[in-house]
Coordinates of C-alpha atoms and ligand atoms in Angstrom, one line a residue:
X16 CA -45.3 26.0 -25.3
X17 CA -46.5 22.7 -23.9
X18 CA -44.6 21.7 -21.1
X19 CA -42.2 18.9 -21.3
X20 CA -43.8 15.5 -19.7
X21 CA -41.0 14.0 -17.5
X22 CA -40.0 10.4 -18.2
X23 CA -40.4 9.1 -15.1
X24 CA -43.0 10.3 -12.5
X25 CA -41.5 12.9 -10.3
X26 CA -40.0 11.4 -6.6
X27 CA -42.0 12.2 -4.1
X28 CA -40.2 14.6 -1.6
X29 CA -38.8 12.4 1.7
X30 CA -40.5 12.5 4.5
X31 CA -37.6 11.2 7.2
X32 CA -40.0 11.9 10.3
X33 CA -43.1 9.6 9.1
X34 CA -40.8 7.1 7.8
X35 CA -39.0 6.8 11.2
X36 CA -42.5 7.1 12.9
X37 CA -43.7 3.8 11.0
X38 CA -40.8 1.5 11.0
X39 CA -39.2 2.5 14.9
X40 CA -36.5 5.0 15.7
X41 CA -33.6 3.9 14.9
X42 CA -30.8 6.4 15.5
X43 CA -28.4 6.2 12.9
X44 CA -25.1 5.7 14.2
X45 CA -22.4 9.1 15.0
X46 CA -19.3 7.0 13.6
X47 CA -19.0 4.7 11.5
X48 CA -15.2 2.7 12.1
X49 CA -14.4 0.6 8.3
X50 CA -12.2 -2.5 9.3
X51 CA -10.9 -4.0 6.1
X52 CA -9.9 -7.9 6.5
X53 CA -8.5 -10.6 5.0
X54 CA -7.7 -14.4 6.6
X55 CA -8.8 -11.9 10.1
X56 CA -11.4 -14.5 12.2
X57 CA -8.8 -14.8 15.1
X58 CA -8.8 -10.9 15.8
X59 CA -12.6 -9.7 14.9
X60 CA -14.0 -11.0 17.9
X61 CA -10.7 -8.5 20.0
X62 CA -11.4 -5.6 17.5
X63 CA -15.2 -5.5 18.8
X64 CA -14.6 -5.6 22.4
X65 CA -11.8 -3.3 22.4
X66 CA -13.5 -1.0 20.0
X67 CA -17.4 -1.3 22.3
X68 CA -14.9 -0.3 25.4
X69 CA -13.3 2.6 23.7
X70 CA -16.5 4.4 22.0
X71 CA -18.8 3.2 24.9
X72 CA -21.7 5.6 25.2
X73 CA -21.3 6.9 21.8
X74 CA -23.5 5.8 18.8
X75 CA -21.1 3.3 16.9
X76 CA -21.0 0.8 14.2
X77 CA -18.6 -1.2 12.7
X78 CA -17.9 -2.4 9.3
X79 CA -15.9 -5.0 8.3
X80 CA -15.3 -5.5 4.7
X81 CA -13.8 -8.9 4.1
X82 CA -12.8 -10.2 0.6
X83 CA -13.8 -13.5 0.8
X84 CA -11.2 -14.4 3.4
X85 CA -10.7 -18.4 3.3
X86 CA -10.8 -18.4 6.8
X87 CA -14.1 -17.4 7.2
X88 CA -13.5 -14.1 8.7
X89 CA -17.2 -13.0 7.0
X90 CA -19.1 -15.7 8.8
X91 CA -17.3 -15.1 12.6
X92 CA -18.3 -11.2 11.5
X93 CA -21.8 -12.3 10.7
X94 CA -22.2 -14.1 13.5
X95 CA -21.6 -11.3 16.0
X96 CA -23.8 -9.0 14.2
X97 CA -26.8 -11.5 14.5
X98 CA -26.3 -10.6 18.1
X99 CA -25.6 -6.9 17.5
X100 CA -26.9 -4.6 14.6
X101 CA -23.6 -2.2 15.2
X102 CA -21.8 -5.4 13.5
X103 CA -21.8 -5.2 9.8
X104 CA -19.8 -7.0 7.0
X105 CA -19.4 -6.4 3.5
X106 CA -18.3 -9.5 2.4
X107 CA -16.7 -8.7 -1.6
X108 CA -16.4 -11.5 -3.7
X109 CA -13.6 -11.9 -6.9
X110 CA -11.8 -9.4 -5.5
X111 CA -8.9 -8.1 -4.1
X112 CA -7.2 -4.7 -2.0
X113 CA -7.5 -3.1 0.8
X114 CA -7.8 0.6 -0.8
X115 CA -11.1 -0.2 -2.6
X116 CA -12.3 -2.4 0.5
X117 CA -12.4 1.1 2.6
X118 CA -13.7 2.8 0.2
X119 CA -16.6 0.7 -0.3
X120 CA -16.9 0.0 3.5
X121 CA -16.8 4.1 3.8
X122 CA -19.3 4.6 1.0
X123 CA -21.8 1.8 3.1
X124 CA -21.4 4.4 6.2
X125 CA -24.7 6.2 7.3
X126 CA -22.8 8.1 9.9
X127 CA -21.1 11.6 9.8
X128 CA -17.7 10.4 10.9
X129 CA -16.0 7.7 9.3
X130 CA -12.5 5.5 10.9
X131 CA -10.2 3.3 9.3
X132 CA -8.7 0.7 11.5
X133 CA -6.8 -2.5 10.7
X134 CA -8.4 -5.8 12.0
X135 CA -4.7 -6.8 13.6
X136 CA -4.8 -4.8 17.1
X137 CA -1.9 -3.0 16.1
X138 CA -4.0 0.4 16.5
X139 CA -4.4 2.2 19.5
X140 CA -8.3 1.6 19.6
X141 CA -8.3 4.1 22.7
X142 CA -7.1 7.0 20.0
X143 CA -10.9 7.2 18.4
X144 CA -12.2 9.1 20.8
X145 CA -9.2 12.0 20.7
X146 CA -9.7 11.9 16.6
X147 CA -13.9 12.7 17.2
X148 CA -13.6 14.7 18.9
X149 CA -11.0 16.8 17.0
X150 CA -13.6 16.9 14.5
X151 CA -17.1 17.4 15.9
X152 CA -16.5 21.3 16.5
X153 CA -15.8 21.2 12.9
X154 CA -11.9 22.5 13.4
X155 CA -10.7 19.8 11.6
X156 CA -11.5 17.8 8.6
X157 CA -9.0 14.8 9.0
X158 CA -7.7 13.3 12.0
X159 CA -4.6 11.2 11.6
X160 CA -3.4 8.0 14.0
X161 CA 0.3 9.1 13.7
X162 CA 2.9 7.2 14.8
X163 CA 5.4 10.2 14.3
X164 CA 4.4 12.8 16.4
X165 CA 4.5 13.8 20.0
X166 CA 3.8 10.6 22.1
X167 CA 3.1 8.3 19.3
X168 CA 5.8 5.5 18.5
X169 CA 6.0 2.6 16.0
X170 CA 8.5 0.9 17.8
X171 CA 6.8 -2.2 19.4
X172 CA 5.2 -2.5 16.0
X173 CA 8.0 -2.5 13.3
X174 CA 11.1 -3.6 12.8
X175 CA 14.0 -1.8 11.8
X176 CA 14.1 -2.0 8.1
X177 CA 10.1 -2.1 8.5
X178 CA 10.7 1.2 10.3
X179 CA 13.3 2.4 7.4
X180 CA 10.2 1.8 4.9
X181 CA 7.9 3.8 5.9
X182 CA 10.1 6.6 6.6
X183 CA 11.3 6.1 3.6
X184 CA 8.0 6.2 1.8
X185 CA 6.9 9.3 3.9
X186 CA 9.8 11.3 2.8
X187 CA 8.9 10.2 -1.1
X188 CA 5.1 11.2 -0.1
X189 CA 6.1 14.8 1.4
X190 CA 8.4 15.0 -2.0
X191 CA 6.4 14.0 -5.0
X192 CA 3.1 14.8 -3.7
X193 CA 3.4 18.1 -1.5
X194 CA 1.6 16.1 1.8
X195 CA 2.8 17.6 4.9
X196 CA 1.0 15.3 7.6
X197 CA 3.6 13.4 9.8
X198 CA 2.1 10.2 8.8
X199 CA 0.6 10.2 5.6
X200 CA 1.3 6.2 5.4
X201 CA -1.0 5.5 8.9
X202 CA -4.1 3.4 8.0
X203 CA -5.8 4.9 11.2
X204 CA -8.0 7.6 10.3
X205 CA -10.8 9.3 11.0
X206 CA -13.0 12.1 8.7
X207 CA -15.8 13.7 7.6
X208 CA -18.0 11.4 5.2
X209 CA -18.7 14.1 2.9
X210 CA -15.3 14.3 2.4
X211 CA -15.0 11.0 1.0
X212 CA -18.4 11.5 -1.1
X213 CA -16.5 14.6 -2.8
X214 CA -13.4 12.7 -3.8
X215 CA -14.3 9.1 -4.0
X216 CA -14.5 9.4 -7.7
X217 CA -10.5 10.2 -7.7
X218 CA -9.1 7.5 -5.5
X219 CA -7.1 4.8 -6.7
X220 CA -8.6 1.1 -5.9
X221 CA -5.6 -0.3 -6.1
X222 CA -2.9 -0.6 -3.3
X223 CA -2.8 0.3 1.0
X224 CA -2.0 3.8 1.0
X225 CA -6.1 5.0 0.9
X226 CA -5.0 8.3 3.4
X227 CA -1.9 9.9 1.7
X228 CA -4.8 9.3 -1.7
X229 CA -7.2 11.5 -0.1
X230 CA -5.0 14.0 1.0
X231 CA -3.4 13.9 -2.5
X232 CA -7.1 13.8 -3.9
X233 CA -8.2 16.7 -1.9
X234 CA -5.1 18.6 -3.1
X235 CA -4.1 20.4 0.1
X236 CA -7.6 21.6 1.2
X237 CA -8.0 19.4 4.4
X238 CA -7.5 20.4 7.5
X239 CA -5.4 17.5 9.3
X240 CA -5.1 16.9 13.2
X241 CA -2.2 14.6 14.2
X242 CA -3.4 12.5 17.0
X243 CA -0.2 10.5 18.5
X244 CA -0.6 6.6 19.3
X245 CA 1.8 3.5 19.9
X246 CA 1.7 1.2 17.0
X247 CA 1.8 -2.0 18.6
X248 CA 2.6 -5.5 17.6
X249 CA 0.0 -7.7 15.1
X250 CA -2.1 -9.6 17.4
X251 CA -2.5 -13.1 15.5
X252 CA -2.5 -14.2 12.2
X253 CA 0.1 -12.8 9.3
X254 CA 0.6 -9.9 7.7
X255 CA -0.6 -9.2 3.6
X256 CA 2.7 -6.6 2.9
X257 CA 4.0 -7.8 0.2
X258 CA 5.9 -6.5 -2.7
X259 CA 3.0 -5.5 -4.3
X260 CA 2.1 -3.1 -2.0
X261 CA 5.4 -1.6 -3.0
X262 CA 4.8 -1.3 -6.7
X263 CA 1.1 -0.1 -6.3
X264 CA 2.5 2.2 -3.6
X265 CA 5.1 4.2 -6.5
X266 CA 2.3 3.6 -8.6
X267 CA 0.0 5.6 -6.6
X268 CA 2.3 8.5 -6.3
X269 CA 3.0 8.3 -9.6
X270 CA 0.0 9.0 -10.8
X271 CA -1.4 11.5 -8.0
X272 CA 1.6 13.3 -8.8
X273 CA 0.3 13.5 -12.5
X274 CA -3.0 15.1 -11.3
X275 CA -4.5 11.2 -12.0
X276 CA -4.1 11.7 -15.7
X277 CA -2.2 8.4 -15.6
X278 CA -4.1 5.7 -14.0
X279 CA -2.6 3.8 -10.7
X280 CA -2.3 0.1 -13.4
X281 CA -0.6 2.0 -15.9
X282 CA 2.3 3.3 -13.8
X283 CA 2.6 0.0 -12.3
X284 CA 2.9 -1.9 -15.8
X285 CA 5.7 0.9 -16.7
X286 CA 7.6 0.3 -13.7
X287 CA 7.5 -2.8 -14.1
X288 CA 8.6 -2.2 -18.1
X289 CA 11.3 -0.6 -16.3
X290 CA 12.5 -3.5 -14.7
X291 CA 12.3 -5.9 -17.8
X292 CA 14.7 -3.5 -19.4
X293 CA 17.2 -4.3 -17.1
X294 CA 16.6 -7.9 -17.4
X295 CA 17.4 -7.4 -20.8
X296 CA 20.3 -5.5 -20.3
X297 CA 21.6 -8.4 -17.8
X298 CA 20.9 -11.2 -20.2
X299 CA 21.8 -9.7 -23.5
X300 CA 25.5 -8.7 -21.4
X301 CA 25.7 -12.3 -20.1
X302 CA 24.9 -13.7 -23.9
X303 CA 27.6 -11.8 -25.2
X304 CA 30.6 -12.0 -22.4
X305 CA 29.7 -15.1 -20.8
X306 CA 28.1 -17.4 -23.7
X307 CA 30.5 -15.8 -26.5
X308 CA 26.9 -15.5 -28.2
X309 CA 26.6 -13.1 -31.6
X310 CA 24.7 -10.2 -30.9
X311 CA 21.6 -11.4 -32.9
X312 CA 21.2 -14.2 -30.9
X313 CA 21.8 -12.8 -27.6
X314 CA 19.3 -10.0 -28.4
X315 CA 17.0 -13.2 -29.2
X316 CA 17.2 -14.7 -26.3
X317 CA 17.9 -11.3 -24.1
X318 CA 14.2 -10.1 -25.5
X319 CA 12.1 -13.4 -24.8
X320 CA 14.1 -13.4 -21.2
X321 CA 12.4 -9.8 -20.6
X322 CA 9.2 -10.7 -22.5
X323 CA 8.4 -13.2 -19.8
X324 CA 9.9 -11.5 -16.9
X325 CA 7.9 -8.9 -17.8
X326 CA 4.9 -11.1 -18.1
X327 CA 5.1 -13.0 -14.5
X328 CA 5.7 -9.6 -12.7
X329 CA 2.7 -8.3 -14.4
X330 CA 1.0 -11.6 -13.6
X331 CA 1.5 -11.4 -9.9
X332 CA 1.8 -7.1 -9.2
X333 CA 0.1 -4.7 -11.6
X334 CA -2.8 -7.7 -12.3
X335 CA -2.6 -9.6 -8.5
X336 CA -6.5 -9.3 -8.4
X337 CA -7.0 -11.0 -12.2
X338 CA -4.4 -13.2 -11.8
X339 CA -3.5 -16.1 -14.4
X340 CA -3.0 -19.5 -13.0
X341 CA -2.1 -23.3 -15.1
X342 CA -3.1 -23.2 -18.8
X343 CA -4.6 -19.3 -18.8
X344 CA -1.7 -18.4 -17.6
X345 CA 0.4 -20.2 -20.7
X346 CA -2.1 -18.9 -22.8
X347 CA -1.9 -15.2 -21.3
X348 CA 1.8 -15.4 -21.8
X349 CA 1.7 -16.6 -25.5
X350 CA -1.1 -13.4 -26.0
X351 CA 1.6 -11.3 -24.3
X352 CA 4.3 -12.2 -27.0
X353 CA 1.8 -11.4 -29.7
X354 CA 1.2 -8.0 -28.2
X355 CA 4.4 -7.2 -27.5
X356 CA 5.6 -8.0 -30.7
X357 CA 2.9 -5.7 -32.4
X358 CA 3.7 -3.2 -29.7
X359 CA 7.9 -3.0 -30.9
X360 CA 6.8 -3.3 -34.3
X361 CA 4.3 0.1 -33.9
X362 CA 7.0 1.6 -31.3
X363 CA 9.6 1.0 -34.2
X364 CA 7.2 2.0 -37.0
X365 CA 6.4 5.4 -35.5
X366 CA 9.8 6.8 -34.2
X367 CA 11.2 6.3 -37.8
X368 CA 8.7 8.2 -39.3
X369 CA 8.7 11.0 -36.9
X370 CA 12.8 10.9 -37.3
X371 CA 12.3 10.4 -41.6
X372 CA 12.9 13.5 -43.5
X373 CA 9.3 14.5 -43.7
X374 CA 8.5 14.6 -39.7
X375 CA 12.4 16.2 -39.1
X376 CA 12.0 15.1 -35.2
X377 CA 15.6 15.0 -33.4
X378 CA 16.4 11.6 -32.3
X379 CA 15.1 11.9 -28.8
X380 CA 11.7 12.9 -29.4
X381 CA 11.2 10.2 -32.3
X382 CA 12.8 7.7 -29.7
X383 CA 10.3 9.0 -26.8
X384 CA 7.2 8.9 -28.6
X385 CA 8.1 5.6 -30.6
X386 CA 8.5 4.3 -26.9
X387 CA 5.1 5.9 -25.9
X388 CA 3.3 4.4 -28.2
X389 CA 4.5 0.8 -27.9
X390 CA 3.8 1.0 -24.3
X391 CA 0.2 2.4 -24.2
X392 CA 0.0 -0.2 -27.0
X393 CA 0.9 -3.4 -24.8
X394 CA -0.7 -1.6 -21.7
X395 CA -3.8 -1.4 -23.4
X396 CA -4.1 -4.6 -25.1
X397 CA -2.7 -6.6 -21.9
X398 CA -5.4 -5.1 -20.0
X399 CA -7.9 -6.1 -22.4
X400 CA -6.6 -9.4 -24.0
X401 CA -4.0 -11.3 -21.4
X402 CA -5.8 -9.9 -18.2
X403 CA -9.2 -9.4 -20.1
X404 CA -10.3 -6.4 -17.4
Ligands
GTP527 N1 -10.5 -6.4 2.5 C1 -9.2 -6.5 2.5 N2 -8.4 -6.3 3.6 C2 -7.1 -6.4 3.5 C3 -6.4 -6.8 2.3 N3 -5.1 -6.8 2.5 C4 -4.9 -6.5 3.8 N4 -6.1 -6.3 4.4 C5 -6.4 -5.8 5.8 O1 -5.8 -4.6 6.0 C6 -5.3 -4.5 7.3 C7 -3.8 -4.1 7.2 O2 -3.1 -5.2 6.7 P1 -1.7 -5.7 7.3 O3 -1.3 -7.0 6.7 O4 -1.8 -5.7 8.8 O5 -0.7 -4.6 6.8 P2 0.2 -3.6 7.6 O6 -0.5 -3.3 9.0 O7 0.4 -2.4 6.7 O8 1.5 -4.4 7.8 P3 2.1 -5.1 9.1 O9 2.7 -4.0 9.9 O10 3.1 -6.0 8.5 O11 0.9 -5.8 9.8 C8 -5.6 -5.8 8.0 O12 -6.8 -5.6 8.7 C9 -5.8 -6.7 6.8 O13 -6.6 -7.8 7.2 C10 -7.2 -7.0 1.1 O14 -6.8 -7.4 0.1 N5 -8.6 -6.9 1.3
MG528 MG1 -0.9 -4.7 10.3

């Protein structure tokens, strides 16, 4: 049999040695630290310094990864790695979210170890060495910044209902997605960049919480050393918590909890669903005790109400990074109607058929899937249509 002629001609094996020999050694770095940033110039020049003290004598690098910051935190970053090849930035353009910025950043990362740090001081810079360490003799796979363990504290850095939060969103984390890590919220990390090769294809881009997503992602296999540390105050410049990061937050363990069979966006656009229904429970009560309004009308009226409710909080949570501004936006919502419509028309058109006498579905289950469909309907057309992604 003749043999098969490849397509392209075969690679050539690599030969690291000559290639080093020709262009200079250049020893690639033993940690790479991924500082995500946004509106961050006042504090990258403070994250260096403090960060060249802490690792000094160790092969470093750091990489920013700045979404276009209109501050011009790329250019100050930029300008101190003209000076010093450690200093890297990934500057990403049209988008937005610090998830898939340390992703990325970690992905860029030639070195075995990869951090996460934020770019506001408010992690203990003098903890990196600890978390290496913990994972150089291989014992460990993660090591975790944790405010909640031992000597660590979060008490110069949050405030009490800042402090009730996270708690809170720890407790959900341990709940829905099995995590048992003291601080599966902490966006000071450090692990092994295998690791993150293995499950990058699994991690949601969306949202803050990229840790308690690769210990969800990894389902349980990690081995996770707590490292305490104060959480201290932001240094300059505001912070980006919005509530946003609270409804791609739920998302996120939403859909981990589902084994990622429904996407990070999706969950987001249902809770938000969630919430127009009560807006059109409100209005349609208000229509009919306070306006003295005949139920047709107040359904009307309760249904347009929670249409464009529905349509702003999509506009500004589950679609922040495509977001609609001026005349797309009137357009978008005016697409949104005509989907929606569809969508109650189809939700409507199904359920009676599965509850006619030829499906014999009890009402429930007519009800559910009728709702099902409707929202994968306006879920999928949004996406495509109003937020055209
Ligand atoms: N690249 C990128 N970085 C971001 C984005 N949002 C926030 N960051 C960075 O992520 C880090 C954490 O953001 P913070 O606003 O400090 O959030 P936080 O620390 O959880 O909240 P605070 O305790 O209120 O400071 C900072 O370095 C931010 O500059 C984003 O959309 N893109
Ligand atoms: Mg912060």
């Amino acid at each position: 049999m003749a043999a098969v002629r490849p397509l392209r001609p075969m690679p050539q094996p690599i030969n690291t040695a000559e290639i080093s020999e020709r262009r200079g050694r250049f020893e690639a770095p033993e940690i790479s630290l991924i500082v995500p940033t946004y509106n961050e110039r006042a504090n990258v020049a403070l994250v260096v310094e403090k960060v060249a003290t802490a690792l000094a004598g160790l092969r470093w690098e750091i990489i920013f990864v700045d979404d276009n910051s209109p501050d011009g935190t790329a250019s100050a970053v930029r300008a101190m790695g003209a000076a010093d090849a450690r200093i890297r930035c990934i500057r990403r353009v049209g988008r937005r979210g610090l998830a898939g910025a340390c992703i990325e950043g970690m992905l860029a990362s030639q070195a075995p170890f990869v951090g996460v740090m934020d770019a506001d001081l408010q992690h203990d810079e003098t903890a990196l060495v600890p978390m290496l360490e913990a994972l150089r003799d291989g014992e460990f796979d993660v090591a975790i910044g944790s405010r909640y363990v031992g000597d660590g504290s979060a008490d110069d850095g949050f405030t009490k209902t800042r402090l009730g939060a996270s708690k809170l969103a720890t407790t959900l984390t341990h709940r829905m997605l099995g995590i048992q890590v003291s601080d599966p919220m902490s966006g000071f990390f450090m692990l092994r960049r295998d690791i993150v090769d293995q499950v990058a294809g699994d991690l949601a881009h969306e949202g803050f919480k990229i840790l308690a997503d690769i210990l969800a992602s990894a389902r349980g296999d990690l081995r996770v050393k707590d490292v305490p540390y104060g959480f201290r105050a932001r240094q300059h410049g505001e912070s980006k918590l919005d509530s946003q990061v609270a409804i791609d937050f739920l998302g996120l363990l939403i859909s981990k909890a589902t084994h990622n069979i429904m996407p990070v966006r999706f969950a987001s656009f249902l809770l938000v669903g969630a919430l127009g229904v009560g807006v059109h429970l409100c209005v349609l009560k208000a229509g009919l005790s306070l306006a003295d309004m005949s139920f047709s009308r107040a359904q009307i009226i309760a249904t347009l109400v929670a249409m464009t409710t529905n349509f702003w909080l999509n506009n500004r949570l589950t679609y922040s990074d495509s977001r609609l501004k001026g005349l797309a936006a009137v357009r978008g919502l005016g697409v949104f109607y005509l989907i929606c419509a569809v969508g109650a028309l189809s939700n409507i058109g199904v359920a009676t058929w599965l509850y006619s006498s030829q499906a014999h579905a009890s009402w429930w289950v007519a009800g559910f899937f009728g709702s099902v469909i409707g929202a994968v309907w306006n879920y999928a057309l949004s996406s495509t249509l109003v937020w055209k992604r």
